[in-house]
Tab-separated table of N, CA and C in Angstrom:
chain	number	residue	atom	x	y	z
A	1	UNK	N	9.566	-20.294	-10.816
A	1	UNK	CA	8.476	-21.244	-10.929
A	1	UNK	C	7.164	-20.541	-10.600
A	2	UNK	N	6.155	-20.903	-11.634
A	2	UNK	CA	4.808	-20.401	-10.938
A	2	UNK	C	3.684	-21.497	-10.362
A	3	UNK	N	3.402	-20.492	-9.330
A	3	UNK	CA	2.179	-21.451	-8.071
A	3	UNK	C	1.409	-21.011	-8.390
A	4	UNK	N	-0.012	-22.278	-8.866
A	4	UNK	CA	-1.389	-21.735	-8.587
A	4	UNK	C	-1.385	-21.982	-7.207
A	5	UNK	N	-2.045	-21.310	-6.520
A	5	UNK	CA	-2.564	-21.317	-5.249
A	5	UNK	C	-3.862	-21.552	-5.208
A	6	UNK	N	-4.863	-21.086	-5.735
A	6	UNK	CA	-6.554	-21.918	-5.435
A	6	UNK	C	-7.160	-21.104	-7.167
A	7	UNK	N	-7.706	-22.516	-7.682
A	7	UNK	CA	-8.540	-22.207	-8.399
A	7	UNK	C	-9.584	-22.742	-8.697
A	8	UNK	N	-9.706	-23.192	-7.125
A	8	UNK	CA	-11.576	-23.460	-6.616
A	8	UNK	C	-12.763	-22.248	-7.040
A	9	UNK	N	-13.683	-22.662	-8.056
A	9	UNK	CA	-14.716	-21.929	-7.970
A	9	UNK	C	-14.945	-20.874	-8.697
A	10	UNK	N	-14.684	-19.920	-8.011
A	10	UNK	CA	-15.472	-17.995	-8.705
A	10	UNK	C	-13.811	-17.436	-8.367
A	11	UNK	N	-12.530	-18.082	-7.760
A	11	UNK	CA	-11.353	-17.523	-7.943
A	11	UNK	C	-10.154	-18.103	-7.770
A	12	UNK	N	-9.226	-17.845	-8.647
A	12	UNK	CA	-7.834	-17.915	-8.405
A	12	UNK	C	-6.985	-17.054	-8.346
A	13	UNK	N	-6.243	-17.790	-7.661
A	13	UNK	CA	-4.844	-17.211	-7.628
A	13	UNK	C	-3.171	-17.659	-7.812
A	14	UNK	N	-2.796	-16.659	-8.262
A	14	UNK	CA	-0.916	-17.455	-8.767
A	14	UNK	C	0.413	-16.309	-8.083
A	15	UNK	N	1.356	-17.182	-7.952
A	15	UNK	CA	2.159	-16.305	-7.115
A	15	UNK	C	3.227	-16.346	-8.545
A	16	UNK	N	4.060	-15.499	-8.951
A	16	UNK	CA	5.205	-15.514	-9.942
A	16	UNK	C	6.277	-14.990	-9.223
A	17	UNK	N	7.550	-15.329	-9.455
A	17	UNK	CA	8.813	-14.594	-9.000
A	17	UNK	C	8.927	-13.521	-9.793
A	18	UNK	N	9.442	-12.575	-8.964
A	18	UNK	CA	9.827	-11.312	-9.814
A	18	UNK	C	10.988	-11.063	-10.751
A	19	UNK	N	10.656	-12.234	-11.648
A	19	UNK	CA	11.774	-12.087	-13.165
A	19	UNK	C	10.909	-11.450	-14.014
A	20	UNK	N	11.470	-10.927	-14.713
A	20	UNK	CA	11.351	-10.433	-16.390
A	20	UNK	C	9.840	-11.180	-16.933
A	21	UNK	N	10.135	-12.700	-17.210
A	21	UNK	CA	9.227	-13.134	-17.798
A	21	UNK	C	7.346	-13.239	-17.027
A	22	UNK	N	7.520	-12.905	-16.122
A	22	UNK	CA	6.258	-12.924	-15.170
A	22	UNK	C	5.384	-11.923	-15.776
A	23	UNK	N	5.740	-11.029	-16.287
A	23	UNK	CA	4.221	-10.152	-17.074
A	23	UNK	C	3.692	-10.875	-18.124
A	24	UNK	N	4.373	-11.349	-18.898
A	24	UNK	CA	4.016	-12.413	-20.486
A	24	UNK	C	3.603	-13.645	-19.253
A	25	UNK	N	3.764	-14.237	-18.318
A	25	UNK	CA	2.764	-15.292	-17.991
A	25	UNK	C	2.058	-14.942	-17.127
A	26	UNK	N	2.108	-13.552	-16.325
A	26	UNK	CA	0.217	-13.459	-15.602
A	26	UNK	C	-0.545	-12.896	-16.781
A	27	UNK	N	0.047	-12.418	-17.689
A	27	UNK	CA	-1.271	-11.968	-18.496
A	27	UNK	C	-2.216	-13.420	-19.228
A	28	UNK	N	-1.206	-14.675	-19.193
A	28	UNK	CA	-1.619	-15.723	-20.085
A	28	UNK	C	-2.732	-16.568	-19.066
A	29	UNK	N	-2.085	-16.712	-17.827
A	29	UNK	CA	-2.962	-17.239	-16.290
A	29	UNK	C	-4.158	-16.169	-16.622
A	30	UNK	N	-4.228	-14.906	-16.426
A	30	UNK	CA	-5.389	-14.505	-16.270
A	30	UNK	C	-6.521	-14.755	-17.611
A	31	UNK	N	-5.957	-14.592	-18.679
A	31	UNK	CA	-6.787	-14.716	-19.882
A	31	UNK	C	-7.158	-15.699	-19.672
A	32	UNK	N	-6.232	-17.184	-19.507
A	32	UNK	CA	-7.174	-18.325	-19.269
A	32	UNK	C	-8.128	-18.639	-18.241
A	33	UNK	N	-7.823	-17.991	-16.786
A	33	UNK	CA	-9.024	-17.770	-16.105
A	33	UNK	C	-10.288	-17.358	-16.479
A	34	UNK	N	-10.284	-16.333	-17.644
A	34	UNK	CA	-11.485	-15.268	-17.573
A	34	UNK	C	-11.634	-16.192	-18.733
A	35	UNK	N	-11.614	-17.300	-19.583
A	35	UNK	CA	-12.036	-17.749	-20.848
A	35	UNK	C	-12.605	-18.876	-20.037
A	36	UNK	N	-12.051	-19.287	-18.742
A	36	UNK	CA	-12.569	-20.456	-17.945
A	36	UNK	C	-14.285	-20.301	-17.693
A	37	UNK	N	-14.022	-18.872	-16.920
A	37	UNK	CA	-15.138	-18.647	-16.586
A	37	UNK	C	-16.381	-17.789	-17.674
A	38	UNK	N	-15.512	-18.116	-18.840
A	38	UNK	CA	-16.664	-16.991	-20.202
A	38	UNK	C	-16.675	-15.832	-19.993
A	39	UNK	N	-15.694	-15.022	-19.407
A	39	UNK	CA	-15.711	-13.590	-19.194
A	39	UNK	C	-14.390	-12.806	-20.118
A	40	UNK	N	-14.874	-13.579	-21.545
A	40	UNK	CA	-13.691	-12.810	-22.780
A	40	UNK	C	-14.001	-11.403	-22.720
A	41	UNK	N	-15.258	-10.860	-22.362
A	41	UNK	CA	-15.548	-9.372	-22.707
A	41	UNK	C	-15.105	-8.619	-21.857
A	42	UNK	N	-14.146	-9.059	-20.892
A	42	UNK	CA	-13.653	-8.333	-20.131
A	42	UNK	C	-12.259	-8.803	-20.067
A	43	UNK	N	-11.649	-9.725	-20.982
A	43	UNK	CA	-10.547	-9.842	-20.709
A	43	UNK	C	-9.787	-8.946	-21.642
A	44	UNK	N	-9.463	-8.228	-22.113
A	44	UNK	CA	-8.129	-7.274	-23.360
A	44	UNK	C	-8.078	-6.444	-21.823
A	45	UNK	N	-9.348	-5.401	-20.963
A	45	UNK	CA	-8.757	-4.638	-20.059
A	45	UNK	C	-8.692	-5.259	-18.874
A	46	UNK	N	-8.419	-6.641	-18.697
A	46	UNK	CA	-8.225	-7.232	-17.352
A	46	UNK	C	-6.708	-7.090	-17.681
A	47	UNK	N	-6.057	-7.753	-18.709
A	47	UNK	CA	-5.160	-8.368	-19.088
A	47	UNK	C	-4.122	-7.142	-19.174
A	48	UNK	N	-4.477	-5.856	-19.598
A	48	UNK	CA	-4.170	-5.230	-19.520
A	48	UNK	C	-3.350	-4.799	-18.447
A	49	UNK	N	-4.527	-4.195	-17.909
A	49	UNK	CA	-3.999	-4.109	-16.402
A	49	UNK	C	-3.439	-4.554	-15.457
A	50	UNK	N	-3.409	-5.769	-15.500
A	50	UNK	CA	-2.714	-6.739	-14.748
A	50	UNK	C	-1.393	-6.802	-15.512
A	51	UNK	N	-1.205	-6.380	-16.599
A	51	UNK	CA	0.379	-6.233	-17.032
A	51	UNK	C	0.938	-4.898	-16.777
A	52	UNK	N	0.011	-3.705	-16.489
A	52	UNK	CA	0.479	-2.656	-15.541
A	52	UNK	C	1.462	-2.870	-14.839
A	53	UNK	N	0.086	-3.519	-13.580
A	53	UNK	CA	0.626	-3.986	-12.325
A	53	UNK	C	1.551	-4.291	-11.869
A	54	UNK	N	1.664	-5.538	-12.482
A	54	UNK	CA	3.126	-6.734	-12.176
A	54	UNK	C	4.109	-6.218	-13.007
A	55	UNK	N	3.512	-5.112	-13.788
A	55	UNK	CA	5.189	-4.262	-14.105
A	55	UNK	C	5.726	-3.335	-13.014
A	56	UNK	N	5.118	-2.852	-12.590
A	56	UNK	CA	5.236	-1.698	-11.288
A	56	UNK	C	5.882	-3.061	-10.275
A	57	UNK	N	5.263	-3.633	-9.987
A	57	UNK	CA	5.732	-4.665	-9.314
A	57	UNK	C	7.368	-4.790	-9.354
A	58	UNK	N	7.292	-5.669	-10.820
A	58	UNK	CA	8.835	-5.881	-10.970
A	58	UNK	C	10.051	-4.600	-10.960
A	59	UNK	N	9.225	-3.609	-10.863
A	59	UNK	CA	10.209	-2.572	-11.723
A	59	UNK	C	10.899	-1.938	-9.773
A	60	UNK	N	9.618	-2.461	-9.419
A	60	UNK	CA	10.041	-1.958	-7.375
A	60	UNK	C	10.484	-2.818	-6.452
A	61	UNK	N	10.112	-3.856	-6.637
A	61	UNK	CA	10.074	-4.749	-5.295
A	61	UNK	C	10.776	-6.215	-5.940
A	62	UNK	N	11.628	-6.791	-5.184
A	62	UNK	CA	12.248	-7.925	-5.072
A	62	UNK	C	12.097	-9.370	-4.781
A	63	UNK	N	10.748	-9.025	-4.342
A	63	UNK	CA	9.999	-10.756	-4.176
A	63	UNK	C	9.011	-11.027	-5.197
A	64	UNK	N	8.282	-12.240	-4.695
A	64	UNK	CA	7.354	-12.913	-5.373
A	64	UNK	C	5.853	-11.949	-5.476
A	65	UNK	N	5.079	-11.897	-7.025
A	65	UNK	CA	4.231	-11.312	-6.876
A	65	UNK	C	3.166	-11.943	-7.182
A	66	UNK	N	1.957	-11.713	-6.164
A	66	UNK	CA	0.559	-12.535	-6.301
A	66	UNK	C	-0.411	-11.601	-7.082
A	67	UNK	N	-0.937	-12.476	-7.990
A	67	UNK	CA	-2.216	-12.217	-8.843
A	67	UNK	C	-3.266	-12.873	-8.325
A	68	UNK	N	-4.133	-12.181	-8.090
A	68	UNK	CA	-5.693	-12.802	-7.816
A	68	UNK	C	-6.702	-12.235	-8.058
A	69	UNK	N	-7.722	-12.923	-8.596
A	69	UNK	CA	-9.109	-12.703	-9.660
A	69	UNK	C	-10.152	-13.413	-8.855
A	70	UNK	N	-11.196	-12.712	-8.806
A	70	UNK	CA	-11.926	-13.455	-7.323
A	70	UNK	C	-13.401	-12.640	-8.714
A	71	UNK	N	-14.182	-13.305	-9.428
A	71	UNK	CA	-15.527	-12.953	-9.548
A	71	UNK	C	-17.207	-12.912	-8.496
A	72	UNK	N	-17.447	-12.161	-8.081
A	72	UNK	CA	-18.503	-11.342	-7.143
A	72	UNK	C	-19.272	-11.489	-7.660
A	73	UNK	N	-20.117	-12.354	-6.727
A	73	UNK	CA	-21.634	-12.161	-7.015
A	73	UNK	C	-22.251	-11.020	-6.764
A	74	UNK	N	-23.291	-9.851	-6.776
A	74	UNK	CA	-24.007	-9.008	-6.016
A	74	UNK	C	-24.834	-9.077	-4.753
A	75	UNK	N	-25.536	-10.655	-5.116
A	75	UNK	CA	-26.180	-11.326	-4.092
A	75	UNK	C	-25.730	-11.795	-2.643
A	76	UNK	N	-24.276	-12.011	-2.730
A	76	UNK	CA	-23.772	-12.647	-2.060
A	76	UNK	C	-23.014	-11.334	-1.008
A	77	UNK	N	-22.430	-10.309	-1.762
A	77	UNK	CA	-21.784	-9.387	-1.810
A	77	UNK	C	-22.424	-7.992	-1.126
A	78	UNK	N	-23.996	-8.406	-1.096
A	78	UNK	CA	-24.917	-6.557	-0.817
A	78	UNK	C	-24.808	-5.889	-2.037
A	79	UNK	N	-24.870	-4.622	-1.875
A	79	UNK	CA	-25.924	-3.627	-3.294
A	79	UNK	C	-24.475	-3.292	-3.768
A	80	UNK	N	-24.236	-4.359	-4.696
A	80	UNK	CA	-22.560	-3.691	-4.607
A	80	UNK	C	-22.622	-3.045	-6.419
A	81	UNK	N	-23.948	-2.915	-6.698
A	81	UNK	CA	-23.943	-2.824	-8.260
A	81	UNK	C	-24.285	-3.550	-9.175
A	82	UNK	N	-24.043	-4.605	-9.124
A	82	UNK	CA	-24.335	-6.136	-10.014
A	82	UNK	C	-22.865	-6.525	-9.815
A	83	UNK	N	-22.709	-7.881	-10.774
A	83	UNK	CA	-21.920	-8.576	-10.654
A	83	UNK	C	-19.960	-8.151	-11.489
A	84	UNK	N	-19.197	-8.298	-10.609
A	84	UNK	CA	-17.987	-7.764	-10.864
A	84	UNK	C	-16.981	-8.753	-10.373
A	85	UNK	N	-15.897	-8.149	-11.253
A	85	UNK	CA	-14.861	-9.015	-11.306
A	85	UNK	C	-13.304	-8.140	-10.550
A	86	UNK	N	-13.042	-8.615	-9.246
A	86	UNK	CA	-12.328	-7.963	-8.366
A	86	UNK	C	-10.778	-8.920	-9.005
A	87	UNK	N	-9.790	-7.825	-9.219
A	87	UNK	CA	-8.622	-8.009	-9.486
A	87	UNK	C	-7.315	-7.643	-8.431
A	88	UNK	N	-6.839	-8.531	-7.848
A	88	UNK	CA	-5.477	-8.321	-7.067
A	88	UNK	C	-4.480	-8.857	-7.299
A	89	UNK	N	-3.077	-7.585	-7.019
A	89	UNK	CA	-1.491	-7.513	-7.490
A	89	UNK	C	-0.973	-7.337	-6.471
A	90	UNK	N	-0.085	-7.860	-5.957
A	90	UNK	CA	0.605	-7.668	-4.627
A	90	UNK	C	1.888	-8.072	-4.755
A	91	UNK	N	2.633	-7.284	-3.750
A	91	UNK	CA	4.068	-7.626	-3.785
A	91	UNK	C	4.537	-7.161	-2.714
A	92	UNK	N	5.590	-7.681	-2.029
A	92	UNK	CA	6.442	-7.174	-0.632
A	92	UNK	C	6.548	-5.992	-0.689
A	93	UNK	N	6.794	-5.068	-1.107
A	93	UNK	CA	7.200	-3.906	-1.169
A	93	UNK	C	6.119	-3.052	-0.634
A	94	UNK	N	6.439	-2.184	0.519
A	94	UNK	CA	5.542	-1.807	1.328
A	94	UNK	C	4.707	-0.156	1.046
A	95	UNK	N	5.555	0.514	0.252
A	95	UNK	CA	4.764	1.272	-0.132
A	95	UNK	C	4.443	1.886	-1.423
A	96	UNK	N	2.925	2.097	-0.874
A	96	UNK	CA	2.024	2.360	-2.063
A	96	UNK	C	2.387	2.709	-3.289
A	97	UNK	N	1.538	2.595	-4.317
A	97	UNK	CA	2.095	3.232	-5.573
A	97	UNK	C	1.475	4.415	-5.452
A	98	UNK	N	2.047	5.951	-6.731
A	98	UNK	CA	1.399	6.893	-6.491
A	98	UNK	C	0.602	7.038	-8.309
A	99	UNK	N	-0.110	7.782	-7.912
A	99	UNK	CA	-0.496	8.385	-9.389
A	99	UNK	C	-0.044	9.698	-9.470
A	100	UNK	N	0.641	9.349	-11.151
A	100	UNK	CA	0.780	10.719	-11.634
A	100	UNK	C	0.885	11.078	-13.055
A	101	UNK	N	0.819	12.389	-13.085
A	101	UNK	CA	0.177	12.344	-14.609
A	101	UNK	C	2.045	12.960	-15.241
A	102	UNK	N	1.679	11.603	-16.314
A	102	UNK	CA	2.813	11.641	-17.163
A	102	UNK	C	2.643	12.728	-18.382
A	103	UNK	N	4.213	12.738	-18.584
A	103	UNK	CA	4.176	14.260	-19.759
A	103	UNK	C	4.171	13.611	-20.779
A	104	UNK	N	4.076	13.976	-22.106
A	104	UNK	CA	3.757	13.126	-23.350
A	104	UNK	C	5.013	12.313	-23.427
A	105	UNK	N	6.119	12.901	-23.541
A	105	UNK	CA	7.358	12.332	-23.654
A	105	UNK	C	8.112	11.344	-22.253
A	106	UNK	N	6.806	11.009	-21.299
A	106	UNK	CA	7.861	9.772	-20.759
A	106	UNK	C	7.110	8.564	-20.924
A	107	UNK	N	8.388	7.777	-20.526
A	107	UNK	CA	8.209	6.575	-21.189
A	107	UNK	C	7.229	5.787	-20.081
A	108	UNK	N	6.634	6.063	-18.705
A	108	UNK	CA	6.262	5.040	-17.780
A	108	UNK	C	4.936	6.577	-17.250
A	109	UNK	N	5.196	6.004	-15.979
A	109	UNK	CA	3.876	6.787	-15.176
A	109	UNK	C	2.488	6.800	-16.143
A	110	UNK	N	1.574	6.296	-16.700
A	110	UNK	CA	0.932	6.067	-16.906
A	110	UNK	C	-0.010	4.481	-16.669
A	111	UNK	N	0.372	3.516	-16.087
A	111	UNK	CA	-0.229	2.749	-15.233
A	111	UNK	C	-1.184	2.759	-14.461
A	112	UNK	N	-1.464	3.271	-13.871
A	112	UNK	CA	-2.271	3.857	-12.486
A	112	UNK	C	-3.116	4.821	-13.217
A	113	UNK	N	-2.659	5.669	-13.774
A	113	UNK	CA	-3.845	5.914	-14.388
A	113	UNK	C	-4.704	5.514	-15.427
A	114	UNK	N	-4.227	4.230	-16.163
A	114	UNK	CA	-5.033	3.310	-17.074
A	114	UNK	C	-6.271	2.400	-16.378
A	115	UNK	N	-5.790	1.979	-14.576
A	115	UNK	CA	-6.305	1.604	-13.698
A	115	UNK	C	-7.636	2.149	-13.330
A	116	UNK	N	-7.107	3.221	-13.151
A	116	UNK	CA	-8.394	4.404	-12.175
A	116	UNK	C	-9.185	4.868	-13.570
A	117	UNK	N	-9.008	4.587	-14.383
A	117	UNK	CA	-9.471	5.396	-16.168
A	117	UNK	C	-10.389	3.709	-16.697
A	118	UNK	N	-9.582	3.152	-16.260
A	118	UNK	CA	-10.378	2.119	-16.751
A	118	UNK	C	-11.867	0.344	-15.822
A	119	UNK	N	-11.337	1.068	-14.711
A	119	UNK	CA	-12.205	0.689	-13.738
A	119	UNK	C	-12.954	1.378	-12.566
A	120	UNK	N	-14.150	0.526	-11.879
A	120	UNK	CA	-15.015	1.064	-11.615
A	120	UNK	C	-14.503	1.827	-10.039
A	121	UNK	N	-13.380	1.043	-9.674
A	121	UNK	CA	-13.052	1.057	-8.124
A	121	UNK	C	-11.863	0.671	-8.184
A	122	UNK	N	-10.944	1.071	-7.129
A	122	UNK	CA	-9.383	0.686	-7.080
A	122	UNK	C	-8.844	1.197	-6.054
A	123	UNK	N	-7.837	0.342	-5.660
A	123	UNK	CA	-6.934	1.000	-4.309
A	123	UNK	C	-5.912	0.579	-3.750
A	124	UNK	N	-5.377	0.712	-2.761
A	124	UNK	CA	-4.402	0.032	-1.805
A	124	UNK	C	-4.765	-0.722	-0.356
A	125	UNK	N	-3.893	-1.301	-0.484
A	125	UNK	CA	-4.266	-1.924	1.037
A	125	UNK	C	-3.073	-2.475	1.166
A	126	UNK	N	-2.416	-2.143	3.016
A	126	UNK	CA	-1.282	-2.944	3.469
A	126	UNK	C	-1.187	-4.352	3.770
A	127	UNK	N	-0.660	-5.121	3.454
A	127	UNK	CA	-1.033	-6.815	3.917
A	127	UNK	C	0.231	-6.559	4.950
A	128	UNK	N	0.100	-7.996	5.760
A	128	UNK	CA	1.097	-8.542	6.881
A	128	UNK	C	2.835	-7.923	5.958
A	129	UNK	N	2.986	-8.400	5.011
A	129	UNK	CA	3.911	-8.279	4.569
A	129	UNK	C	3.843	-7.255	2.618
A	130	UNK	N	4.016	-6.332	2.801
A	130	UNK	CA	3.478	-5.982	1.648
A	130	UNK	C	2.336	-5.279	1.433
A	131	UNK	N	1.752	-5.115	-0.023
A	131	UNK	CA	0.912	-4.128	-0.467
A	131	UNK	C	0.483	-4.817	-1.423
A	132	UNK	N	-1.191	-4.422	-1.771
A	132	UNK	CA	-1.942	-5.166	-2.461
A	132	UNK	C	-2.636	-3.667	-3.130
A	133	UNK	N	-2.701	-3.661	-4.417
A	133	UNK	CA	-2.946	-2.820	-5.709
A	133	UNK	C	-4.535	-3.510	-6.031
A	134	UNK	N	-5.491	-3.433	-6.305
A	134	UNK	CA	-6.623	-3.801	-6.318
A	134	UNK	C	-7.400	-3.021	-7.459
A	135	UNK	N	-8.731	-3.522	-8.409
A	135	UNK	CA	-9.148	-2.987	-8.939
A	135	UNK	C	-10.734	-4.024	-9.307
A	136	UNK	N	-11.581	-3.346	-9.291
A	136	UNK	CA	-12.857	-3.840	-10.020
A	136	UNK	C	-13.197	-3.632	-11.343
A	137	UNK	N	-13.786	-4.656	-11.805
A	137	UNK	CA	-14.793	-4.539	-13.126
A	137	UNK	C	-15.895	-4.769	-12.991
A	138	UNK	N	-16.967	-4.096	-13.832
A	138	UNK	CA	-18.408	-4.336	-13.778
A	138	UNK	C	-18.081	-5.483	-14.960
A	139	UNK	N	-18.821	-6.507	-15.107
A	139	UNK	CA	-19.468	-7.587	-15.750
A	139	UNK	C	-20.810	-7.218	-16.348
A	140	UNK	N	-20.396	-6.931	-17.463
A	140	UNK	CA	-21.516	-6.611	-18.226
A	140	UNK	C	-22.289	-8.032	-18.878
A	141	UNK	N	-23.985	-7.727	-18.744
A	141	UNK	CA	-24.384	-8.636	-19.199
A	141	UNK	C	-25.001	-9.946	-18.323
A	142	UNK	N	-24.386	-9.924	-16.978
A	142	UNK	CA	-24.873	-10.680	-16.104
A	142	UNK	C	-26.033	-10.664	-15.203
């Protein structure tokens, strides 16, 4: 079953179980978020990425995984650049992902670096329970 958890405002968030079908529906939650808020020009590499993610996710860890999309003001935020769109993937599984550079012929390890290749900022962070995969977009146009 999937939980929205808050989609008050400038963000939401959804928790999915770690089945199979959870990449085909956070990519559909997030697209409709970012069409909520008129931010199509950034959704093909939100959507993207966030199907990275919650693949690494499923492919490691055994629980439930949270998606959350939180849009940043600059104003609100300090000189953070202008306005961006902060993306988080999380899952129980406690440690980090790594980057590495894949050889032409495999089929995976290239994730993480579509991440760091395709956004402005990205990282890790340990939660109470788990690990949170993180990434920014600049918002062009705002």
């Amino acid at each position: 079953m999937i939980g929205v958890i808050d989609t008050d405002g400038e963000c939401a968030e959804w928790a999915f179980p770690a089945e199979p079908g959870a990449v085909r529906t956070a990519r559909h939650a997030v697209r409709g978020a970012l069409h909520a808020w008129g931010l199509e020009a950034v959704g093909d590499v939100t959507v993207l990425l966030v199907s990275e993610l919650v693949t690494n996710s499923l492919r490691y860890a055994s629980g439930p995984i949270g998606v959350r999309l939180e849009r940043r003001n600059p104003a609100a935020d300090g000189p953070a650049g202008g306005p961006a769109l902060l993306v988080e993937v999380s899952d129980p599984l406690p440690d980090p992902p790594r980057e590495r550079v894949a050889e032409a012929d495999d089929e995976g390890g290239r994730g993480l670096h579509l991440v760091a290749a395709s956004s402005q900022r990205w990282g890790t962070r340990h939660g109470k329970s788990g690990k949170t995969v993180w990434f920014e977009l600049a918002l062009p146009g705002e």
